[in-house]
PDB file of C-alpha atoms and ligand atoms in Angstrom:
ATOM      1  CA  MET A   1       0.505  -0.096  -0.033  1.00 49.00           C
ATOM      2  CA  GLY A   2       1.360   3.662  -0.741  1.00 47.00           C
ATOM      3  CA  PRO A   3       1.750   5.717   1.582  1.00 48.00           C
ATOM      4  CA  GLN A   4      -1.726   7.968   1.957  1.00 50.00           C
ATOM      5  CA  ALA A   5      -2.097  11.829  -0.504  1.00 50.00           C
ATOM      6  CA  PRO A   6      -2.355  14.240   2.155  1.00 50.00           C
ATOM      7  CA  GLY A   7      -6.094  14.557   3.471  1.00 49.00           C
ATOM      8  CA  ALA A   8      -7.128  11.112   2.483  1.00 57.00           C
ATOM      9  CA  GLN A   9      -9.396   8.993   4.052  1.00 60.00           C
ATOM     10  CA  PRO A  10      -7.897   6.431   5.475  1.00 68.00           C
ATOM     11  CA  LYS A  11      -7.393   2.924   3.425  1.00 83.00           C
ATOM     12  CA  LEU A  12      -9.303   0.024   5.631  1.00 87.00           C
ATOM     13  CA  PRO A  13      -7.101  -3.481   4.860  1.00 90.00           C
ATOM     14  CA  ILE A  14      -9.510  -6.326   3.996  1.00 93.00           C
ATOM     15  CA  PRO A  15      -8.617  -8.670   6.605  1.00 93.00           C
ATOM     16  CA  GLY A  16      -7.126 -12.033   5.481  1.00 96.00           C
ATOM     17  CA  VAL A  17      -5.664 -10.761   2.207  1.00 97.00           C
ATOM     18  CA  GLU A  18      -1.937  -9.828   1.845  1.00 96.00           C
ATOM     19  CA  ASN A  19      -1.084  -8.266  -1.605  1.00 97.00           C
ATOM     20  CA  ILE A  20      -3.741  -6.091  -3.989  1.00 97.00           C
ATOM     21  CA  ILE A  21      -2.889  -5.921  -7.488  1.00 97.00           C
ATOM     22  CA  ALA A  22      -4.708  -4.033  -9.188  1.00 96.00           C
ATOM     23  CA  VAL A  23      -4.230  -4.748 -13.517  1.00 97.00           C
ATOM     24  CA  GLY A  24      -4.822  -1.528 -15.745  1.00 94.00           C
ATOM     25  CA  SER A  25      -4.435   0.310 -18.668  1.00 93.00           C
ATOM     26  CA  GLY A  26      -4.950   3.179 -20.758  1.00 89.00           C
ATOM     27  CA  LYS A  27      -6.466   2.403 -23.572  1.00 89.00           C
ATOM     28  CA  GLY A  28      -9.013  -0.557 -24.041  1.00 92.00           C
ATOM     29  CA  GLY A  29      -8.338  -4.428 -25.813  1.00 93.00           C
ATOM     30  CA  VAL A  30      -4.615  -4.513 -24.955  1.00 95.00           C
ATOM     31  CA  GLY A  31      -4.733  -7.274 -23.225  1.00 96.00           C
ATOM     32  CA  LYS A  32      -5.679  -6.867 -19.556  1.00 97.00           C
ATOM     33  CA  THR A  33      -8.337  -9.241 -18.173  1.00 97.00           C
ATOM     34  CA  THR A  34      -5.948 -11.973 -20.240  1.00 98.00           C
ATOM     35  CA  VAL A  35      -2.715 -10.706 -18.447  1.00 98.00           C
ATOM     36  CA  ALA A  36      -5.165 -10.614 -14.951  1.00 98.00           C
ATOM     37  CA  VAL A  37      -5.540 -14.650 -15.088  1.00 98.00           C
ATOM     38  CA  ASN A  38      -3.703 -15.308 -16.126  1.00 98.00           C
ATOM     39  CA  LEU A  39      -0.887 -13.545 -13.678  1.00 98.00           C
ATOM     40  CA  ALA A  40      -3.502 -15.247 -11.268  1.00 98.00           C
ATOM     41  CA  ILE A  41      -2.735 -18.613 -12.508  1.00 98.00           C
ATOM     42  CA  THR A  42       0.202 -18.615 -12.464  1.00 98.00           C
ATOM     43  CA  LEU A  43       0.447 -17.174  -8.630  1.00 98.00           C
ATOM     44  CA  ALA A  44      -1.703 -19.946  -8.359  1.00 98.00           C
ATOM     45  CA  LYS A  45       0.420 -22.806  -9.520  1.00 97.00           C
ATOM     46  CA  LEU A  46       3.632 -20.724  -7.747  1.00 97.00           C
ATOM     47  CA  GLY A  47       1.393 -22.152  -4.829  1.00 98.00           C
ATOM     48  CA  TYR A  48       0.084 -18.960  -3.447  1.00 98.00           C
ATOM     49  CA  ASP A  49      -3.856 -17.891  -2.793  1.00 98.00           C
ATOM     50  CA  VAL A  50      -4.878 -16.087  -4.837  1.00 98.00           C
ATOM     51  CA  GLY A  51      -8.175 -14.004  -5.957  1.00 98.00           C
ATOM     52  CA  LEU A  52      -9.634 -12.499  -8.372  1.00 98.00           C
ATOM     53  CA  LEU A  53     -12.404  -9.514  -9.038  1.00 97.00           C
ATOM     54  CA  ASP A  54     -13.153  -9.353 -12.330  1.00 97.00           C
ATOM     55  CA  ALA A  55     -14.118  -5.515 -11.835  1.00 94.00           C
ATOM     56  CA  ASP A  56     -14.582  -4.537 -15.383  1.00 92.00           C
ATOM     57  CA  VAL A  57     -18.964  -4.299 -14.285  1.00 88.00           C
ATOM     58  CA  TYR A  58     -19.681  -3.203 -17.798  1.00 87.00           C
ATOM     59  CA  GLY A  59     -17.590  -5.614 -19.473  1.00 90.00           C
ATOM     60  CA  PRO A  60     -16.886  -8.309 -17.170  1.00 93.00           C
ATOM     61  CA  ASN A  61     -15.394 -11.223 -19.765  1.00 95.00           C
ATOM     62  CA  VAL A  62     -13.589 -13.102 -16.189  1.00 97.00           C
ATOM     63  CA  PRO A  63     -16.430 -15.401 -17.010  1.00 97.00           C
ATOM     64  CA  LEU A  64     -15.689 -16.400 -20.270  1.00 97.00           C
ATOM     65  CA  MET A  65     -12.107 -16.327 -19.808  1.00 98.00           C
ATOM     66  CA  MET A  66     -12.011 -18.755 -16.667  1.00 98.00           C
ATOM     67  CA  GLY A  67     -14.750 -20.763 -18.214  1.00 97.00           C
ATOM     68  CA  VAL A  68     -17.451 -20.319 -15.170  1.00 97.00           C
ATOM     69  CA  ARG A  69     -20.867 -19.735 -15.824  1.00 93.00           C
ATOM     70  CA  ALA A  70     -22.548 -20.073 -12.214  1.00 94.00           C
ATOM     71  CA  THR A  71     -24.227 -17.588  -9.478  1.00 93.00           C
ATOM     72  CA  PRO A  72     -22.067 -17.192  -6.295  1.00 93.00           C
ATOM     73  CA  HIS A  73     -24.427 -17.693  -3.310  1.00 93.00           C
ATOM     74  CA  ALA A  74     -24.392 -15.905  -0.186  1.00 92.00           C
ATOM     75  CA  ILE A  75     -23.972 -17.323   3.806  1.00 92.00           C
ATOM     76  CA  GLY A  76     -25.493 -14.669   6.083  1.00 91.00           C
ATOM     77  CA  GLN A  77     -24.406 -11.627   4.873  1.00 87.00           C
ATOM     78  CA  ARG A  78     -20.600 -13.067   3.170  1.00 92.00           C
ATOM     79  CA  ILE A  79     -21.147 -13.703  -0.507  1.00 93.00           C
ATOM     80  CA  GLN A  80     -19.341 -17.129  -1.851  1.00 96.00           C
ATOM     81  CA  PRO A  81     -16.682 -16.459  -4.200  1.00 97.00           C
ATOM     82  CA  LEU A  82     -16.601 -18.818  -7.115  1.00 97.00           C
ATOM     83  CA  SER A  83     -13.947 -20.968  -8.642  1.00 97.00           C
ATOM     84  CA  ALA A  84     -11.945 -22.088 -10.952  1.00 98.00           C
ATOM     85  CA  TYR A  85      -8.339 -23.213 -11.676  1.00 97.00           C
ATOM     86  CA  GLY A  86      -7.503 -22.780  -7.687  1.00 96.00           C
ATOM     87  CA  ILE A  87      -8.044 -19.075  -8.094  1.00 98.00           C
ATOM     88  CA  LYS A  88     -11.712 -17.747  -5.792  1.00 98.00           C
ATOM     89  CA  LEU A  89     -13.250 -15.321  -8.143  1.00 98.00           C
ATOM     90  CA  MET A  90     -15.804 -12.907  -8.525  1.00 96.00           C
ATOM     91  CA  SER A  91     -17.510 -10.505 -11.362  1.00 96.00           C
ATOM     92  CA  MET A  92     -20.670  -8.903 -12.630  1.00 92.00           C
ATOM     93  CA  GLY A  93     -20.950 -11.631 -15.309  1.00 93.00           C
ATOM     94  CA  PHE A  94     -21.532 -14.023 -12.358  1.00 93.00           C
ATOM     95  CA  LEU A  95     -24.428 -11.873 -11.268  1.00 88.00           C
ATOM     96  CA  ASN A  96     -25.294 -10.241 -14.971  1.00 81.00           C
ATOM     97  CA  PRO A  97     -24.594 -13.587 -17.217  1.00 78.00           C
ATOM     98  CA  GLY A  98     -25.860 -13.118 -20.807  1.00 77.00           C
ATOM     99  CA  ASP A  99     -25.810 -10.461 -22.820  1.00 74.00           C
ATOM    100  CA  LYS A 100     -28.426  -7.771 -20.923  1.00 75.00           C
ATOM    101  CA  PRO A 101     -25.932  -4.637 -20.620  1.00 70.00           C
ATOM    102  CA  LEU A 102     -26.067  -3.437 -17.256  1.00 70.00           C
ATOM    103  CA  VAL A 103     -27.912   0.377 -17.055  1.00 68.00           C
ATOM    104  CA  TRP A 104     -26.190   1.520 -13.508  1.00 68.00           C
ATOM    105  CA  ARG A 105     -24.598   4.579 -12.970  1.00 70.00           C
ATOM    106  CA  GLY A 106     -21.095   5.941 -11.333  1.00 69.00           C
ATOM    107  CA  PRO A 107     -22.771   5.648  -7.599  1.00 71.00           C
ATOM    108  CA  MET A 108     -24.171   1.787  -7.713  1.00 75.00           C
ATOM    109  CA  LEU A 109     -21.110   0.938  -9.511  1.00 76.00           C
ATOM    110  CA  ASN A 110     -18.932   2.325  -6.768  1.00 79.00           C
ATOM    111  CA  SER A 111     -21.429   0.353  -4.199  1.00 84.00           C
ATOM    112  CA  VAL A 112     -20.908  -3.042  -5.739  1.00 87.00           C
ATOM    113  CA  MET A 113     -17.076  -2.322  -5.973  1.00 89.00           C
ATOM    114  CA  GLN A 114     -17.244  -1.915  -1.879  1.00 90.00           C
ATOM    115  CA  GLN A 115     -19.250  -4.899  -2.231  1.00 91.00           C
ATOM    116  CA  PHE A 116     -17.332  -7.465  -3.811  1.00 93.00           C
ATOM    117  CA  LEU A 117     -14.014  -6.201  -1.912  1.00 94.00           C
ATOM    118  CA  ARG A 118     -15.289  -6.402   1.226  1.00 93.00           C
ATOM    119  CA  SER A 119     -18.519  -8.679   1.238  1.00 93.00           C
ATOM    120  CA  VAL A 120     -16.904 -11.736  -0.539  1.00 96.00           C
ATOM    121  CA  ASP A 121     -15.936 -13.969   1.684  1.00 96.00           C
ATOM    122  CA  TRP A 122     -11.917 -13.780   0.373  1.00 97.00           C
ATOM    123  CA  GLY A 123     -10.742 -15.557   2.889  1.00 96.00           C
ATOM    124  CA  ASN A 124      -7.035 -16.053   3.986  1.00 98.00           C
ATOM    125  CA  LEU A 125      -4.960 -14.996   0.135  1.00 98.00           C
ATOM    126  CA  ASP A 126      -1.846 -13.944  -0.855  1.00 98.00           C
ATOM    127  CA  TYR A 127      -2.798 -12.154  -3.718  1.00 98.00           C
ATOM    128  CA  LEU A 128      -6.109 -10.577  -4.936  1.00 98.00           C
ATOM    129  CA  VAL A 129      -5.847  -8.981  -8.541  1.00 98.00           C
ATOM    130  CA  ILE A 130      -8.229  -6.579  -9.979  1.00 97.00           C
ATOM    131  CA  ASP A 131      -8.723  -6.724 -12.849  1.00 97.00           C
ATOM    132  CA  LEU A 132     -10.025  -3.298 -13.914  1.00 95.00           C
ATOM    133  CA  PRO A 133     -11.907  -1.484 -16.847  1.00 92.00           C
ATOM    134  CA  PRO A 134     -10.191   0.183 -19.483  1.00 91.00           C
ATOM    135  CA  GLY A 135      -9.201   3.540 -18.930  1.00 85.00           C
ATOM    136  CA  THR A 136      -8.810   6.262 -16.036  1.00 83.00           C
ATOM    137  CA  GLY A 137     -12.431   7.454 -15.377  1.00 82.00           C
ATOM    138  CA  ASP A 138     -14.281   7.834 -12.108  1.00 84.00           C
ATOM    139  CA  VAL A 139     -15.299   4.105 -11.613  1.00 82.00           C
ATOM    140  CA  GLN A 140     -10.922   3.076 -11.492  1.00 86.00           C
ATOM    141  CA  LEU A 141     -10.626   5.821  -9.752  1.00 88.00           C
ATOM    142  CA  THR A 142     -12.783   5.301  -6.616  1.00 88.00           C
ATOM    143  CA  LEU A 143     -11.494   1.942  -6.662  1.00 89.00           C
ATOM    144  CA  ILE A 144      -7.714   2.842  -6.200  1.00 89.00           C
ATOM    145  CA  GLN A 145      -8.921   5.933  -3.520  1.00 89.00           C
ATOM    146  CA  THR A 146     -10.872   3.175  -1.584  1.00 91.00           C
ATOM    147  CA  THR A 147      -8.488   0.218  -1.709  1.00 92.00           C
ATOM    148  CA  PRO A 148      -5.615  -0.677  -0.042  1.00 93.00           C
ATOM    149  CA  LEU A 149      -3.887  -1.762  -3.309  1.00 95.00           C
ATOM    150  CA  THR A 150       0.151  -3.067  -3.302  1.00 96.00           C
ATOM    151  CA  GLY A 151       0.612  -1.400  -6.651  1.00 95.00           C
ATOM    152  CA  ALA A 152      -0.718  -1.606 -10.570  1.00 96.00           C
ATOM    153  CA  VAL A 153       0.408  -3.425 -13.428  1.00 97.00           C
ATOM    154  CA  ILE A 154      -0.475  -1.559 -16.208  1.00 96.00           C
ATOM    155  CA  VAL A 155      -0.795  -3.392 -19.289  1.00 96.00           C
ATOM    156  CA  THR A 156       0.177  -1.948 -23.160  1.00 95.00           C
ATOM    157  CA  THR A 157       0.747  -2.885 -26.639  1.00 94.00           C
ATOM    158  CA  PRO A 158       3.753  -1.315 -28.345  1.00 93.00           C
ATOM    159  CA  SER A 159       1.980   0.908 -30.511  1.00 91.00           C
ATOM    160  CA  ASP A 160       2.129   5.115 -29.995  1.00 89.00           C
ATOM    161  CA  VAL A 161      -1.700   4.448 -29.482  1.00 91.00           C
ATOM    162  CA  SER A 162      -1.669   2.613 -26.546  1.00 90.00           C
ATOM    163  CA  LEU A 163       1.557   3.450 -24.808  1.00 89.00           C
ATOM    164  CA  GLU A 164       0.330   7.465 -25.032  1.00 89.00           C
ATOM    165  CA  ASP A 165      -2.995   6.311 -22.857  1.00 88.00           C
ATOM    166  CA  ALA A 166      -0.496   3.775 -21.032  1.00 89.00           C
ATOM    167  CA  ARG A 167       1.659   7.331 -19.409  1.00 92.00           C
ATOM    168  CA  LYS A 168      -2.069   8.598 -18.087  1.00 91.00           C
ATOM    169  CA  ALA A 169      -2.678   5.836 -16.468  1.00 91.00           C
ATOM    170  CA  VAL A 170       0.361   5.690 -14.553  1.00 93.00           C
ATOM    171  CA  HIS A 171       0.168   9.106 -13.967  1.00 91.00           C
ATOM    172  CA  MET A 172      -3.236   8.219 -12.273  1.00 91.00           C
ATOM    173  CA  PHE A 173      -2.244   6.070 -10.244  1.00 91.00           C
ATOM    174  CA  GLU A 174       1.146   7.983  -8.951  1.00 90.00           C
ATOM    175  CA  GLN A 175      -1.443  11.194  -8.754  1.00 89.00           C
ATOM    176  CA  VAL A 176      -3.134   8.985  -6.115  1.00 88.00           C
ATOM    177  CA  ARG A 177      -0.455   8.424  -4.210  1.00 88.00           C
ATOM    178  CA  GLU A 178      -0.639   4.241  -5.506  1.00 90.00           C
ATOM    179  CA  GLU A 179       2.789   2.454  -6.727  1.00 93.00           C
ATOM    180  CA  VAL A 180       3.280   1.721 -10.200  1.00 96.00           C
ATOM    181  CA  LEU A 181       4.744  -1.930 -10.155  1.00 97.00           C
ATOM    182  CA  GLY A 182       5.248  -1.639 -14.028  1.00 97.00           C
ATOM    183  CA  ILE A 183       4.644  -2.225 -17.201  1.00 96.00           C
ATOM    184  CA  VAL A 184       3.309  -5.271 -18.992  1.00 97.00           C
ATOM    185  CA  GLU A 185       4.144  -4.840 -23.027  1.00 96.00           C
ATOM    186  CA  ASN A 186       0.967  -7.520 -24.106  1.00 96.00           C
ATOM    187  CA  MET A 187       1.021  -8.022 -28.276  1.00 95.00           C
ATOM    188  CA  SER A 188       4.649  -7.662 -27.990  1.00 93.00           C
ATOM    189  CA  PHE A 189       6.221  -9.343 -31.081  1.00 92.00           C
ATOM    190  CA  LEU A 190       4.451 -12.392 -33.318  1.00 91.00           C
ATOM    191  CA  ASP A 191       6.569 -15.446 -34.012  1.00 90.00           C
ATOM    192  CA  CYS A 192       5.298 -16.615 -37.158  1.00 88.00           C
ATOM    193  CA  PRO A 193       4.122 -20.506 -37.668  1.00 84.00           C
ATOM    194  CA  HIS A 194       5.068 -20.141 -40.520  1.00 90.00           C
ATOM    195  CA  CYS A 195       8.382 -18.614 -41.562  1.00 91.00           C
ATOM    196  CA  GLY A 196       9.801 -18.497 -38.384  1.00 87.00           C
ATOM    197  CA  LYS A 197      10.352 -15.102 -38.412  1.00 93.00           C
ATOM    198  CA  ARG A 198       9.625 -12.128 -35.881  1.00 92.00           C
ATOM    199  CA  ILE A 199       6.537 -10.012 -36.667  1.00 93.00           C
ATOM    200  CA  ASP A 200       6.275  -6.692 -35.326  1.00 92.00           C
ATOM    201  CA  VAL A 201       2.651  -5.813 -35.426  1.00 91.00           C
ATOM    202  CA  PHE A 202       1.632  -3.004 -33.391  1.00 90.00           C
ATOM    203  CA  SER A 203       5.360  -2.241 -32.840  1.00 89.00           C
ATOM    204  CA  HIS A 204       8.048  -3.220 -30.407  1.00 85.00           C
ATOM    205  CA  GLY A 205      10.026  -2.098 -27.087  1.00 89.00           C
ATOM    206  CA  GLY A 206       7.848   0.891 -27.040  1.00 91.00           C
ATOM    207  CA  GLY A 207       6.903  -0.976 -22.681  1.00 90.00           C
ATOM    208  CA  ALA A 208      10.145  -0.376 -22.114  1.00 92.00           C
ATOM    209  CA  ARG A 209      10.900   3.208 -23.978  1.00 91.00           C
ATOM    210  CA  THR A 210       8.240   4.150 -21.688  1.00 91.00           C
ATOM    211  CA  ALA A 211       8.929   2.424 -18.375  1.00 91.00           C
ATOM    212  CA  LYS A 212      12.348   3.674 -18.693  1.00 93.00           C
ATOM    213  CA  GLU A 213      10.787   7.691 -19.665  1.00 91.00           C
ATOM    214  CA  MET A 214       8.290   7.017 -16.408  1.00 90.00           C
ATOM    215  CA  ASN A 215      10.594   5.388 -13.906  1.00 93.00           C
ATOM    216  CA  VAL A 216       9.076   2.741 -13.645  1.00 94.00           C
ATOM    217  CA  PRO A 217       9.900  -1.347 -14.068  1.00 96.00           C
ATOM    218  CA  LEU A 218       9.117  -3.381 -17.540  1.00 97.00           C
ATOM    219  CA  LEU A 219       7.759  -6.723 -15.641  1.00 98.00           C
ATOM    220  CA  ALA A 220       7.476  -8.174 -19.039  1.00 97.00           C
ATOM    221  CA  GLU A 221       7.041  -8.838 -22.630  1.00 96.00           C
ATOM    222  CA  ILE A 222       4.509 -10.932 -23.606  1.00 96.00           C
ATOM    223  CA  PRO A 223       4.242 -12.439 -27.883  1.00 95.00           C
ATOM    224  CA  LEU A 224       1.271 -11.936 -29.729  1.00 95.00           C
ATOM    225  CA  ASP A 225      -0.304 -15.600 -29.989  1.00 95.00           C
ATOM    226  CA  PRO A 226      -2.941 -17.052 -31.412  1.00 94.00           C
ATOM    227  CA  MET A 227      -3.358 -19.921 -28.294  1.00 95.00           C
ATOM    228  CA  THR A 228      -3.252 -17.309 -25.887  1.00 97.00           C
ATOM    229  CA  ARG A 229      -6.417 -15.404 -27.670  1.00 97.00           C
ATOM    230  CA  LEU A 230      -7.737 -19.393 -27.671  1.00 96.00           C
ATOM    231  CA  GLY A 231      -7.104 -20.090 -24.720  1.00 97.00           C
ATOM    232  CA  GLY A 232      -9.204 -17.034 -23.175  1.00 96.00           C
ATOM    233  CA  ASP A 233     -12.467 -17.135 -25.460  1.00 97.00           C
ATOM    234  CA  THR A 234     -12.638 -21.000 -24.351  1.00 97.00           C
ATOM    235  CA  GLY A 235     -12.032 -20.741 -20.734  1.00 98.00           C
ATOM    236  CA  LYS A 236      -8.273 -22.807 -20.535  1.00 98.00           C
ATOM    237  CA  PRO A 237      -6.250 -20.248 -20.700  1.00 98.00           C
ATOM    238  CA  ILE A 238      -3.043 -20.420 -21.751  1.00 98.00           C
ATOM    239  CA  ALA A 239      -1.018 -21.060 -17.911  1.00 98.00           C
ATOM    240  CA  SER A 240      -3.446 -23.810 -16.895  1.00 97.00           C
ATOM    241  CA  LEU A 241      -2.261 -26.026 -19.612  1.00 96.00           C
ATOM    242  CA  ASP A 242       0.007 -28.848 -18.157  1.00 94.00           C
ATOM    243  CA  GLU A 243       2.557 -29.058 -21.025  1.00 93.00           C
ATOM    244  CA  PRO A 244       5.385 -26.023 -21.841  1.00 91.00           C
ATOM    245  CA  HIS A 245       4.719 -22.950 -24.146  1.00 93.00           C
ATOM    246  CA  THR A 246       6.725 -20.131 -24.423  1.00 92.00           C
ATOM    247  CA  GLN A 247       3.664 -17.615 -23.530  1.00 95.00           C
ATOM    248  CA  LYS A 248       3.247 -19.736 -20.189  1.00 96.00           C
ATOM    249  CA  THR A 249       7.323 -19.126 -19.460  1.00 96.00           C
ATOM    250  CA  ALA A 250       6.514 -15.068 -20.049  1.00 97.00           C
ATOM    251  CA  PHE A 251       3.654 -15.334 -17.564  1.00 98.00           C
ATOM    252  CA  GLU A 252       5.924 -16.786 -15.558  1.00 97.00           C
ATOM    253  CA  LYS A 253       8.600 -13.930 -15.717  1.00 97.00           C
ATOM    254  CA  LEU A 254       5.475 -11.219 -15.419  1.00 98.00           C
ATOM    255  CA  ALA A 255       4.749 -13.382 -11.811  1.00 98.00           C
ATOM    256  CA  GLN A 256       8.318 -13.312 -10.275  1.00 98.00           C
ATOM    257  CA  ALA A 257       8.934  -9.440 -11.045  1.00 98.00           C
ATOM    258  CA  VAL A 258       4.847  -9.031  -9.456  1.00 98.00           C
ATOM    259  CA  ILE A 259       5.613 -11.085  -6.578  1.00 98.00           C
ATOM    260  CA  GLU A 260       9.176  -9.171  -6.030  1.00 97.00           C
ATOM    261  CA  ARG A 261       8.144  -5.545  -6.775  1.00 96.00           C
ATOM    262  CA  ALA A 262       4.769  -6.427  -4.773  1.00 96.00           C
ATOM    263  CA  SER A 263       7.217  -7.412  -1.654  1.00 94.00           C
ATOM    264  CA  ASP A 264       9.792  -4.417  -1.734  1.00 89.00           C
ATOM    265  CA  SER A 265       6.681  -2.392  -2.880  1.00 86.00           C
ATOM    266  CA  LYS A 266       5.071  -2.961   1.057  1.00 82.00           C
ATOM    267  CA  GLN A 267       9.100  -2.861   2.606  1.00 83.00           C
ATOM    268  CA  LYS A 268       8.457   1.018   1.320  1.00 80.00           C
ATOM    269  CA  ALA A 269       4.768   0.617   2.757  1.00 77.00           C
ATOM    270  CA  THR A 270       6.045  -0.046   6.206  1.00 66.00           C
ATOM    271  CA  PRO A 271       6.737   2.580   8.628  1.00 60.00           C
ATOM    272  CA  THR A 272      10.111   2.153   9.885  1.00 56.00           C
ATOM    273  CA  ILE A 273      10.387   2.863  13.696  1.00 59.00           C
ATOM    274  CA  GLU A 274      13.565   4.219  14.949  1.00 55.00           C
ATOM    275  CA  ILE A 275      14.392   3.310  18.713  1.00 56.00           C
ATOM    276  CA  SER A 276      16.619   5.787  20.583  1.00 55.00           C
ATOM    277  CA  GLU A 277      19.368   4.394  22.708  1.00 51.00           C
TER     278      GLU A 277
HETATM  279  N1  ATP B 301      -0.486 -11.449 -26.093  1.00 84.05           N
HETATM  280  C1  ATP B 301      -1.860 -11.933 -26.890  1.00 84.05           C
HETATM  281  N2  ATP B 301      -2.004 -13.001 -27.660  1.00 84.05           N
HETATM  282  C2  ATP B 301      -2.845 -13.670 -28.464  1.00 84.05           C
HETATM  283  N3  ATP B 301      -4.043 -12.604 -28.469  1.00 84.05           N
HETATM  284  C3  ATP B 301      -4.288 -11.720 -26.989  1.00 84.05           C
HETATM  285  C4  ATP B 301      -3.312 -11.448 -25.945  1.00 84.05           C
HETATM  286  N4  ATP B 301      -3.120 -10.912 -25.549  1.00 84.05           N
HETATM  287  C5  ATP B 301      -4.845 -10.599 -25.542  1.00 84.05           C
HETATM  288  N5  ATP B 301      -5.485 -11.612 -26.432  1.00 84.05           N
HETATM  289  C6  ATP B 301      -6.820 -11.314 -27.589  1.00 84.05           C
HETATM  290  O1  ATP B 301      -6.853  -9.891 -27.619  1.00 84.05           O
HETATM  291  C7  ATP B 301      -8.776  -9.638 -27.157  1.00 84.05           C
HETATM  292  C8  ATP B 301      -8.517  -8.676 -25.946  1.00 84.05           C
HETATM  293  O2  ATP B 301      -8.158  -8.709 -25.108  1.00 84.05           O
HETATM  294  P1  ATP B 301      -8.160  -8.597 -23.334  1.00 84.05           P
HETATM  295  O3  ATP B 301     -10.206  -9.076 -23.815  1.00 84.05           O
HETATM  296  O4  ATP B 301      -7.485  -8.902 -22.639  1.00 84.05           O
HETATM  297  O5  ATP B 301      -8.752  -7.173 -23.338  1.00 84.05           O
HETATM  298  P2  ATP B 301      -8.644  -6.114 -22.276  1.00 84.05           P
HETATM  299  O6  ATP B 301      -7.666  -4.651 -21.905  1.00 84.05           O
HETATM  300  O7  ATP B 301      -8.778  -6.932 -20.870  1.00 84.05           O
HETATM  301  O8  ATP B 301     -10.082  -5.538 -22.543  1.00 84.05           O
HETATM  302  P3  ATP B 301     -11.280  -4.399 -22.129  1.00 84.05           P
HETATM  303  O9  ATP B 301     -10.284  -2.990 -22.502  1.00 84.05           O
HETATM  304  O10 ATP B 301     -12.422  -4.628 -23.401  1.00 84.05           O
HETATM  305  O11 ATP B 301     -11.322  -5.317 -20.495  1.00 84.05           O
HETATM  306  C9  ATP B 301      -8.972 -10.953 -26.237  1.00 84.05           C
HETATM  307  O12 ATP B 301     -10.009 -11.726 -27.504  1.00 84.05           O
HETATM  308  C10 ATP B 301      -7.529 -11.689 -25.659  1.00 84.05           C
HETATM  309  O13 ATP B 301      -7.962 -13.826 -26.334  1.00 84.05           O
HETATM  310 MG1   MG B 302     -11.234  -6.746 -19.654  1.00 84.05          MG
END
């Protein structure tokens, strides 16, 4: 959790939840949910207790990507999360399934988010990953201002249009004094299955350049990969497969970087007590 902005309300911790990692972006469609889902599964495979909260209430894709269609029930006042691949899950998509759009305005969204954070029986978690909606709007801002985040992971593609918006997302977190754990360059390149050459579909290296400019780490470069898209569409994310795959290695690198940065961020946030002799 980063230091509080002057005059800000204290953010109450979520009992039992050790680290909260928000996955955001400036631009839509750059792979936030794909990164959040595969990061969560990779962390669970490393032996951690993991939850995944889908904060994209208008376009919740976590149920499809995790292959879960069910309705959560409550025990007393506590909503029981669903589960897949060993991860506890909550999403508006479980409560409003199908193609009907949600026609809610800001205050309703903010209150449902608070319920998802605080009335869901998350139990003991090492990591709660939050898949944010795209952009830097009111819902994202309210959520990060009321949640004791360990830090944020910003997803971008290497294209200039995505990077321009990624910089805004980094600034949003910095403005509210939240730690940016780093940038992920997704859809970084494509290894052509036919000729074997690398194709820089959305350009390449913009994530590294932007990370350097903004003085935040580049956590990983995740290639563009048809199996990753297929895994998302069929509810069998690439990180859940047993067989080795280069894409799984890329997500393992990301998970390790997130673990290290989260631990650094927590140490920074812990006030040191000076003991005088
Ligand atoms: N590295 C990748 N390789 C191949 N396909 C990918 C990759 N990352 C994401 N995709 C695909 O791109 C599409 C958009 O990804 P995703 O839904 O994760 O983006 P998003 O940023 O969460 O979008 P939104 O802003 O709408 O929430 C999906 O079909 C997903 O499967
Ligand atoms: Mg998404």
